[in-house]
Coordinates of C-alpha atoms and ligand atoms in Angstrom, one line a residue:
X1 CA 0.3 82.3 49.0
X2 CA -3.3 81.2 48.9
X3 CA -6.6 83.1 49.4
X4 CA -9.9 81.7 50.5
X5 CA -12.6 82.4 47.9
X6 CA -15.5 80.6 49.5
X7 CA -15.9 77.7 51.9
X8 CA -13.3 75.2 50.7
X9 CA -12.2 77.0 47.5
X10 CA -8.8 78.6 47.5
X11 CA -7.1 80.8 45.0
X12 CA -3.6 79.5 44.5
X13 CA -2.5 81.5 41.4
X14 CA 0.2 84.0 40.6
X15 CA 0.0 87.7 40.3
X16 CA 2.3 88.9 37.5
X17 CA 2.8 92.6 38.5
X18 CA 5.6 93.1 36.0
X19 CA 3.9 91.8 32.9
X20 CA 3.7 94.5 30.2
X21 CA 3.2 92.4 27.1
X22 CA 1.1 89.2 26.6
X23 CA 0.8 86.8 23.7
X24 CA 4.3 87.7 22.7
X25 CA 4.2 91.4 22.0
X26 CA 0.7 91.4 20.8
X27 CA -1.3 92.6 23.8
X28 CA -0.2 95.4 26.2
X29 CA -0.8 94.6 29.9
X30 CA -0.2 98.0 31.4
X31 CA -1.7 96.9 34.7
X32 CA 0.0 93.5 34.8
X33 CA -2.1 90.3 34.9
X34 CA -2.8 87.3 37.1
X35 CA -3.0 83.6 36.3
X36 CA -5.7 82.3 38.6
X37 CA -5.6 78.7 39.7
X38 CA -8.0 77.3 42.2
X39 CA -7.9 74.5 44.7
X40 CA -11.1 72.9 45.9
X41 CA -10.6 70.9 49.1
X42 CA -13.6 68.7 49.7
X43 CA -13.6 64.9 50.2
X44 CA -11.7 65.1 46.9
X45 CA -9.1 67.7 46.3
X46 CA -9.3 69.3 42.9
X47 CA -6.9 71.7 41.2
X48 CA -8.4 73.9 38.5
X49 CA -5.8 75.2 36.0
X50 CA -2.2 76.2 36.7
X51 CA -0.2 79.2 35.7
X52 CA 2.2 80.5 33.0
X53 CA 5.4 78.5 32.5
X54 CA 8.0 81.0 34.0
X55 CA 6.1 80.8 37.3
X56 CA 6.0 76.9 37.4
X57 CA 8.5 76.5 40.3
X58 CA 6.9 79.2 42.4
X59 CA 3.5 77.9 41.7
X60 CA 4.3 74.3 42.6
X61 CA 6.2 75.4 45.7
X62 CA 3.3 77.5 46.9
X63 CA 0.9 74.8 46.2
X64 CA 2.9 72.2 48.2
X65 CA 2.6 74.5 51.2
X66 CA -1.2 74.5 50.7
X67 CA -1.6 70.8 50.2
X68 CA 0.4 67.6 50.1
X69 CA 0.6 67.3 46.3
X70 CA 0.0 63.6 46.5
X71 CA -3.4 64.4 48.0
X72 CA -4.6 66.2 44.8
X73 CA -7.2 63.8 43.4
X74 CA -8.0 65.5 40.1
X75 CA -6.6 68.3 37.9
X76 CA -9.0 70.2 35.7
X77 CA -7.5 71.9 32.7
X78 CA -10.1 74.3 31.4
X79 CA -7.8 75.6 28.7
X80 CA -4.5 74.5 27.4
X81 CA -2.9 77.8 26.5
X82 CA 0.4 78.2 28.3
X83 CA -0.7 80.9 30.6
X84 CA -2.9 78.3 32.3
X85 CA -1.3 75.0 31.6
X86 CA 2.4 76.1 31.7
X87 CA 3.0 74.7 35.2
X88 CA 1.6 71.3 34.4
X89 CA 5.0 69.7 33.4
X90 CA 6.5 70.8 36.7
X91 CA 3.5 69.7 38.7
X92 CA 3.2 66.4 36.9
X93 CA 6.8 65.5 37.6
X94 CA 5.7 65.4 41.2
X95 CA 2.3 63.6 40.7
X96 CA 2.5 62.0 37.3
X97 CA -0.5 59.7 37.7
X98 CA -3.0 62.3 38.7
X99 CA -5.9 62.3 36.3
X100 CA -6.4 65.4 34.1
X101 CA -9.9 66.4 33.1
X102 CA -10.3 68.4 29.9
X103 CA -12.1 68.5 26.6
X104 CA -11.2 66.3 23.7
X105 CA -9.6 69.3 22.0
X106 CA -7.9 69.9 25.3
X107 CA -6.1 66.6 25.1
X108 CA -4.8 67.4 21.6
X109 CA -3.7 70.9 22.7
X110 CA -2.0 69.7 25.9
X111 CA -0.2 66.9 24.1
X112 CA 0.7 69.4 21.4
X113 CA 2.3 71.7 24.0
X114 CA 4.0 69.2 26.2
X115 CA 4.2 65.9 24.3
X116 CA 3.3 63.9 27.4
X117 CA 0.8 61.1 27.7
X118 CA -0.7 61.9 31.1
X119 CA -3.9 60.2 32.4
X120 CA -6.4 62.3 30.4
X121 CA -10.1 62.1 31.0
X122 CA -12.2 63.6 28.3
X123 CA -15.3 65.5 29.4
X124 CA -18.1 67.3 27.5
X125 CA -20.9 69.6 28.4
X126 CA -23.1 68.2 31.2
X127 CA -20.6 65.7 32.4
X128 CA -20.1 65.8 36.2
X129 CA -17.3 64.9 38.6
X130 CA -18.2 64.3 42.3
X131 CA -15.9 66.1 44.8
X132 CA -17.7 64.7 47.8
X133 CA -19.8 66.4 50.5
X134 CA -22.7 66.4 48.1
X135 CA -20.9 68.7 45.6
X136 CA -20.3 68.1 41.9
X137 CA -18.3 69.8 39.3
X138 CA -20.3 70.2 36.1
X139 CA -18.4 70.8 32.9
X140 CA -19.5 73.2 30.2
X141 CA -17.6 73.3 26.9
X142 CA -16.8 76.8 25.8
X143 CA -15.6 76.0 22.3
X144 CA -14.0 79.1 20.6
X145 CA -14.3 81.1 23.7
X146 CA -11.6 81.6 22.9
X147 CA -9.8 78.3 21.8
X148 CA -11.4 75.1 20.5
X149 CA -10.5 73.4 23.8
X150 CA -11.8 76.0 26.2
X151 CA -14.3 75.0 28.8
X152 CA -15.7 76.2 32.1
X153 CA -16.3 74.2 35.3
X154 CA -19.2 74.8 37.7
X155 CA -19.1 73.8 41.4
X156 CA -22.6 73.0 42.7
X157 CA -23.8 74.1 46.1
X158 CA -21.1 76.8 46.2
X159 CA -22.4 78.1 42.9
X160 CA -19.1 79.0 41.5
X161 CA -18.4 79.2 37.8
X162 CA -14.7 78.7 37.0
X163 CA -14.9 80.4 33.6
X164 CA -11.3 80.4 32.6
X165 CA -10.5 83.3 30.0
X166 CA -14.1 84.3 29.6
X167 CA -15.1 87.3 31.6
X168 CA -11.4 87.9 32.6
X169 CA -9.2 90.9 32.5
X170 CA -5.4 91.5 32.4
X171 CA -5.4 93.3 35.7
X172 CA -3.2 92.7 38.7
X173 CA -4.5 94.0 41.9
X174 CA -4.0 93.5 45.6
X175 CA -7.8 93.2 45.8
X176 CA -9.3 89.8 44.7
X177 CA -12.9 90.9 44.0
X178 CA -14.6 93.1 41.4
X179 CA -16.4 95.3 44.0
X180 CA -13.1 96.3 45.6
X181 CA -11.2 97.7 42.6
X182 CA -11.5 101.0 40.7
X183 CA -14.5 100.4 38.6
X184 CA -13.3 102.5 35.6
X185 CA -10.0 100.6 35.5
X186 CA -11.9 97.3 35.7
X187 CA -14.3 98.3 32.9
X188 CA -11.4 99.5 30.7
X189 CA -9.5 96.2 31.1
X190 CA -12.7 94.1 30.5
X191 CA -13.6 95.9 27.3
X192 CA -10.0 95.9 26.0
X193 CA -9.8 92.2 26.7
X194 CA -13.1 91.6 24.8
X195 CA -12.2 93.9 21.9
X196 CA -8.7 92.5 21.3
X197 CA -9.3 88.8 22.1
X198 CA -12.9 87.9 21.8
X199 CA -14.2 90.0 18.9
X200 CA -13.6 87.3 16.2
X201 CA -15.7 84.8 18.4
X202 CA -18.6 87.0 19.1
X203 CA -21.1 84.7 17.4
X204 CA -20.0 81.9 19.7
X205 CA -20.0 84.2 22.8
X206 CA -23.6 85.1 22.1
X207 CA -24.7 81.5 21.7
X208 CA -22.8 80.2 24.7
X209 CA -24.2 82.9 27.0
X210 CA -27.7 82.0 26.0
X211 CA -27.0 78.4 26.6
X212 CA -25.5 79.0 30.0
X213 CA -28.3 81.3 31.1
X214 CA -30.8 78.8 29.9
X215 CA -29.4 76.2 32.3
X216 CA -30.8 78.5 35.1
X217 CA -28.0 77.5 37.5
X218 CA -27.4 79.9 40.3
X219 CA -24.1 81.7 39.9
X220 CA -22.8 83.4 43.1
X221 CA -19.2 83.8 41.9
X222 CA -17.5 83.9 38.5
X223 CA -13.9 82.9 39.1
X224 CA -12.0 83.8 36.0
X225 CA -8.5 82.8 35.1
X226 CA -7.3 86.4 34.8
X227 CA -7.8 89.4 37.0
X228 CA -10.4 89.9 39.7
X229 CA -13.1 87.5 40.7
X230 CA -16.7 88.5 40.2
X231 CA -18.6 88.2 43.4
X232 CA -20.7 91.4 43.4
X233 CA -23.5 90.9 40.9
X234 CA -21.4 88.5 38.9
X235 CA -23.8 88.4 36.0
X236 CA -23.1 92.0 35.2
X237 CA -20.0 90.9 33.2
X238 CA -22.2 88.3 31.4
X239 CA -24.6 91.0 30.5
X240 CA -21.8 93.1 29.1
X241 CA -20.5 90.2 27.0
X242 CA -24.0 89.7 25.6
X243 CA -24.0 93.4 24.6
X244 CA -20.5 93.4 23.2
X245 CA -21.1 90.2 21.3
X246 CA -23.8 91.8 19.2
X247 CA -22.0 94.2 16.9
X248 CA -21.4 96.6 19.7
X249 CA -21.3 100.3 18.9
X250 CA -21.2 103.6 20.7
X251 CA -22.0 106.9 19.1
X252 CA -18.3 107.3 18.2
X253 CA -16.1 108.1 15.2
X254 CA -12.5 107.3 15.6
X255 CA -9.9 109.0 13.4
X256 CA -6.7 106.9 13.1
X257 CA -3.7 108.3 11.3
X258 CA 0.0 108.4 11.0
X259 CA 1.9 111.3 9.5
X260 CA 5.4 112.2 8.2
X261 CA 5.4 116.0 8.1
X262 CA 2.2 116.7 10.0
X263 CA 0.0 117.3 6.8
X264 CA -2.1 114.2 7.4
X265 CA -2.3 115.0 11.1
X266 CA -3.7 118.5 10.3
X267 CA -6.2 116.8 7.9
X268 CA -7.3 114.5 10.8
X269 CA -7.8 117.5 13.1
X270 CA -9.9 119.4 10.5
X271 CA -12.0 116.3 9.7
X272 CA -12.7 116.1 13.5
X273 CA -13.6 119.7 13.5
X274 CA -16.1 119.1 10.7
X275 CA -17.6 116.2 12.6
X276 CA -18.1 118.3 15.8
X277 CA -19.6 121.1 13.7
X278 CA -22.2 118.7 12.3
X279 CA -23.0 116.9 15.6
X280 CA -21.4 117.7 18.9
X281 CA -22.9 114.7 20.5
X282 CA -20.7 112.3 18.6
X283 CA -17.6 111.2 20.5
X284 CA -14.6 111.9 18.2
X285 CA -11.2 110.5 19.0
X286 CA -8.0 111.2 17.1
X287 CA -5.3 108.5 17.6
X288 CA -1.9 108.4 16.1
X289 CA -0.8 104.8 15.3
X290 CA 2.9 105.7 15.9
X291 CA 2.2 107.1 19.3
X292 CA -0.8 105.2 20.8
X293 CA -0.9 101.7 22.2
X294 CA -2.3 99.6 19.4
X295 CA -4.6 97.6 21.7
X296 CA -6.1 100.8 22.9
X297 CA -6.7 101.8 19.3
X298 CA -8.4 98.5 18.7
X299 CA -10.7 99.1 21.7
X300 CA -11.7 102.4 20.2
X301 CA -12.4 100.8 16.9
X302 CA -14.6 98.3 18.7
X303 CA -16.6 101.1 20.2
X304 CA -17.0 103.1 16.9
X305 CA -19.7 103.2 14.3
X306 CA -17.2 104.7 11.8
X307 CA -13.5 104.8 11.6
X308 CA -11.5 107.1 9.4
X309 CA -8.0 106.1 8.5
X310 CA -5.3 108.5 7.3
X311 CA -1.9 108.0 5.9
X312 CA 0.3 110.0 3.5
X313 CA 1.5 108.2 0.4
X314 CA 4.9 106.6 0.9
X315 CA 6.4 105.1 -2.2
X316 CA 3.4 103.4 -3.7
X317 CA 1.8 102.7 -0.4
X318 CA 1.1 103.7 3.2
X319 CA 3.0 104.2 6.4
X320 CA 3.9 100.9 8.1
X321 CA 2.1 101.6 11.4
X322 CA -1.1 102.1 9.5
X323 CA -0.6 98.9 7.6
X324 CA 0.1 97.1 10.8
X325 CA -3.1 98.3 12.6
X326 CA -5.2 97.5 9.5
X327 CA -3.8 94.0 9.5
X328 CA -4.9 93.6 13.1
X329 CA -8.3 95.1 12.4
X330 CA -8.8 92.7 9.5
X331 CA -7.9 89.7 11.7
X332 CA -10.5 90.7 14.3
X333 CA -13.3 90.6 11.8
X334 CA -15.3 93.6 13.0
X335 CA -18.9 93.6 11.7
X336 CA -21.3 96.4 10.8
X337 CA -18.9 99.3 10.8
X338 CA -18.2 102.0 8.3
X339 CA -15.0 103.6 7.1
X340 CA -13.4 106.2 5.0
X341 CA -9.8 107.3 4.2
X342 CA -7.7 110.4 3.9
X343 CA -4.1 111.4 3.4
X344 CA -1.5 113.8 2.0
X345 CA 0.6 113.2 -1.1
X346 CA 3.3 114.8 -3.2
X347 CA 3.0 113.2 -6.6
X348 CA 1.4 109.8 -7.3
X349 CA -0.9 109.8 -4.2
X350 CA -1.9 106.1 -3.9
X351 CA -2.5 106.0 -0.2
X352 CA -6.2 106.6 -0.1
X353 CA -6.9 104.0 -2.7
X354 CA -4.7 101.5 -0.8
X355 CA -6.5 102.3 2.4
X356 CA -9.9 101.9 0.9
X357 CA -8.9 98.5 -0.5
X358 CA -7.6 97.3 2.8
X359 CA -10.7 98.6 4.7
X360 CA -12.9 96.8 2.3
X361 CA -11.0 93.6 2.7
X362 CA -11.3 94.1 6.5
X363 CA -15.1 94.0 6.1
X364 CA -15.9 97.7 6.5
X365 CA -18.5 99.5 4.4
X366 CA -16.7 102.2 2.6
X367 CA -18.5 105.6 2.8
X368 CA -16.9 107.4 -0.1
X369 CA -13.7 107.6 -2.2
X370 CA -11.9 109.4 0.6
X371 CA -10.1 112.7 0.6
X372 CA -6.5 113.6 -0.5
X373 CA -4.5 116.8 0.0
X374 CA -1.6 117.7 -2.3
X375 CA 1.7 118.6 -0.5
X376 CA 1.1 120.5 2.7
X377 CA -2.6 121.2 3.0
X378 CA -3.6 124.7 2.2
X379 CA -6.4 126.5 4.1
X380 CA -8.8 125.6 1.4
X381 CA -7.7 122.0 1.5
X382 CA -8.3 122.0 5.3
X383 CA -11.8 123.5 4.8
X384 CA -12.5 120.6 2.4
X385 CA -11.4 118.3 5.2
X386 CA -14.0 120.0 7.5
X387 CA -16.6 119.5 4.9
X388 CA -15.5 115.9 4.6
X389 CA -16.0 115.5 8.3
X390 CA -19.5 117.0 8.1
X391 CA -20.3 114.5 5.3
X392 CA -19.1 111.6 7.3
X393 CA -21.6 112.5 10.0
X394 CA -24.5 112.1 7.5
X395 CA -23.4 108.5 7.0
X396 CA -22.7 107.7 10.6
X397 CA -26.0 105.9 11.2
Ligands
FEO1 FE1 -5.5 83.1 29.3 FE2 -6.3 81.7 26.3 O1 -5.3 82.0 27.8

């Protein structure tokens, strides 16, 4: 099934309504996702990207109803990750000599995935490919946005930027365009995507956005490779990326904990109470790592100025769900955020020290030594937690 995007540009992708996990089990896709592939039918016929491997047959079958496959002149592979290149082997079995345009790193990645020596044509920023009727595709390398091979392709005259992963969302909808979907859902999926996938590359995002805006090319549509297409004020998502790429923070403190017998949970609640007492304008969120979606937790970390992490001491360490989220937080390389720790203990009580060490290694600025409560917290211990919360507010600048 195809969908006309503009003039001679057609969406020929796949909507994956059932997808609930992406990147293995790493990323929750509670609203499914889409693999957007585009077909440009000018004097030359150009296919931009394909879809994820399990949909190869369906994709090629649908595409062959849209165009005689032999009439595809060029394939552009903006990015080699399997969700966009996965159907290439199936397609190339039908049209093995069709040239594939991609970056130098793209050739390495595609060969690394499929071990085929197709007719690759390496392009770099500023290179063009004529599609006829006075229109050109201009290539823009998007290195580390989010892979070394990533690039975008811009179609002149129609003013469409095919941005691949950048500006996308894991969001399957019957609607194709940004102005037609629920705006809160769209925002949530965009910020989750940025926080969980693009955070480590923020420096590159910032630079690339400036570079693209400096080109002063008109952009009427941003056709991403996931989710809805930006046609209404498409630069709004570029502006959001510019904001998110610069150590983004809201006035928020997020308390992340896990608990065995609810002692650490009660500490979390009283710390939150203390924060609210000190400043009721701060958004405070309490999230249990064993109950909440980890990608949603990461998104809340992304929004926070300060995070507080709580775990009781187990053996000589911390609960595994807390260790797991801290490993993920470390990998994302958040900048300019503060942290402190808390937790119950029965005898040796190492958890707070372990948490502080992990937070420091993850690049957080540690506010204080943290707070511990022996056994089940007494009323006095909970009052100390409230005072701890009030103290955190003083440092939440
Ligand atoms: Fe949507 Fe990096 O793949």
